Amino acid sequence: MVQARVKAPTREGNKMVSMLQTDTNTTLQPVPMLDFSREYAEIREEVLAAITAVCDSQRFILGPAVESFETAAAHACGVPYAIGCSSGTDALWLALAALHIGSSSLPSHLNPSNLSPVQNPSTQAVITTPFSFFATASSILRAGAQPIFADIDPNTFNLSPHTTAELLQSHPAAGIMPVHLYGQCADMTAFKTLAITHNLKLIEDAAQAFGATWQGVPAGALSDAAAFSFYPTKNLAAFGDAGLLTTQNPETADRARMLRAHGMKVRYFHEEVGWNARIDSIQAAILQIKLRHVDAGNQRRRELAALYDQRFTAANLTGPTTADGIVLPYTDPRGTHVFHQYVIRAPRRDELRAYLTAHSIGTEIYYPLPLHQQKALANLGYNPGDFPHAERAAAEVLALPIYPHLREDELDTVVEAIRRFYA
Ligand SMILES: *Cc1c(COP(=O)(O)O)cnc(C)c1O
């Protein structure tokens, strides 16, 4: 217990009064990074009924459960088309392929000698951020295009429209793929302008941002095509792998649906080389239930984020840079952040994390190594130092526990543990 209520005598009288006091010697309670069992306890009956209904129907692939979820998800994202996919990664690949970016839907792509588009100067390029999950870049390669990186905005950690614009001066591209990292939309106003000016496609990696908005428009409705992930740790989470593609364009939607199911429009007649990227009916049925709770969950995440901000500020731990203290997350007022993650920049980050781990307080680093420094992407030809903002972020960021069922006393414990570390 962090702030123990202790009884202390007052000078005013002999009555014992209760006051709040921080006792540095108390043991810190463990705080897990994530505990979805709390949510599950609340929705268990509903979820099990939905799973049972799918089992009773014996329709496990696509079918009515998927169509019903797709309709609800499209409505939530403010788009006419939503296509359930097997994962966020497949949704990203499908978005690119559906927009005719890369060579993945051509049979020649099956030739292994064509699997390294990096050496081929005619390969289409997609500009994206070096500070994201690996799938952001691998889906571009998988589509048969080349990822090229531009540095991030150090305030939001998102792809910077300025570095993107600079890169476009020298590197023609077929698309831009900003990531709404940690649940905050990238500057989609600026990216839309760039996309129009340079006549290229805009794809959102919205894997972490279900329910986020930019200037009132939901993530998923801010581009030519968007990809969501419902990986079990995401803010809208399945009970396994699942994802979603959203678009406002009927042809893109048709093409994504076709490529999702082996390039078939008519069963066993294949128009192109697609893939199996379908969502399971059971996942769709579970997601449909969870979808009803996602807005309230996002709202609670924002409240918890505000509480962290308040507590860190009250404890005098914060500063504008890591030379001065903890740097709190920056929220762009043009968007609504869903705090898929609450990420601080921390002085002596690795030592702090080791201290918290030693006290059973969960944290994560998203992400410790930027994409341009990943071994698997060495043939893209980048060097350390190429993206200083991304590299600095990788060295400083620390994600703290945040999810709708995180208790306030747990949040206080996290803050208290961090206070003790820096004391
Ligand atoms: C989770 C995630 C993905 C991949 O989603 P999966 O469902 O795990 O395939 C892609 N991009 C980002 C930014 C993610 O966080």
PDB file of C-alpha atoms in Angstrom, residues 130-134 136 179 181-182 207-208 234 340-341 343 349 364-371 374 390-391 393-398:
ATOM      1  CA  PRO A 130      10.947   3.586 -38.365  1.00  0.00           C
ATOM      2  CA  PHE A 131       9.370   3.637 -34.886  1.00  0.00           C
ATOM      3  CA  SER A 132       6.628   1.023 -34.962  1.00  0.00           C
ATOM      4  CA  PHE A 133       5.941  -2.661 -34.681  1.00  0.00           C
ATOM      5  CA  PHE A 134       7.765  -4.751 -37.275  1.00  0.00           C
ATOM      6  CA  THR A 136       4.339  -1.982 -40.410  1.00  0.00           C
ATOM      7  CA  VAL A 179       0.974   4.614 -37.765  1.00  0.00           C
ATOM      8  CA  LEU A 181       1.168   4.938 -32.397  1.00  0.00           C
ATOM      9  CA  TYR A 182       0.036   4.294 -28.817  1.00  0.00           C
ATOM     10  CA  ALA A 207      -3.607  -1.284 -35.175  1.00  0.00           C
ATOM     11  CA  GLN A 208      -3.376   0.587 -31.863  1.00  0.00           C
ATOM     12  CA  LYS A 234      -4.982  -4.297 -28.233  1.00  0.00           C
ATOM     13  CA  HIS A 340      -3.678   2.079 -26.095  1.00  0.00           C
ATOM     14  CA  GLN A 341      -0.421   2.757 -24.268  1.00  0.00           C
ATOM     15  CA  VAL A 343       4.234   6.038 -22.656  1.00  0.00           C
ATOM     16  CA  ARG A 349      15.102   4.210 -18.530  1.00  0.00           C
ATOM     17  CA  GLU A 364       7.065  -2.575 -21.625  1.00  0.00           C
ATOM     18  CA  ILE A 365       9.257  -0.936 -24.205  1.00  0.00           C
ATOM     19  CA  TYR A 366       7.496  -0.225 -27.477  1.00  0.00           C
ATOM     20  CA  TYR A 367       9.895  -0.418 -29.261  1.00  0.00           C
ATOM     21  CA  PRO A 368      13.499  -0.975 -28.160  1.00  0.00           C
ATOM     22  CA  LEU A 369      15.034  -1.078 -31.657  1.00  0.00           C
ATOM     23  CA  PRO A 370      13.833   1.076 -34.568  1.00  0.00           C
ATOM     24  CA  LEU A 371      12.930  -0.738 -37.764  1.00  0.00           C
ATOM     25  CA  GLN A 374      16.501  -4.463 -37.400  1.00  0.00           C
ATOM     26  CA  ALA A 390      13.299   7.429 -33.555  1.00  0.00           C
ATOM     27  CA  GLU A 391      16.560   6.194 -32.042  1.00  0.00           C
ATOM     28  CA  ALA A 393      12.677   7.462 -28.524  1.00  0.00           C
ATOM     29  CA  ALA A 394      13.709   3.801 -28.586  1.00  0.00           C
ATOM     30  CA  ALA A 395      16.244   4.559 -25.846  1.00  0.00           C
ATOM     31  CA  GLU A 396      13.888   6.585 -23.646  1.00  0.00           C
ATOM     32  CA  VAL A 397      10.312   5.302 -23.876  1.00  0.00           C
ATOM     33  CA  LEU A 398       8.629   3.261 -21.201  1.00  0.00           C
TER      34      LEU A 398
END
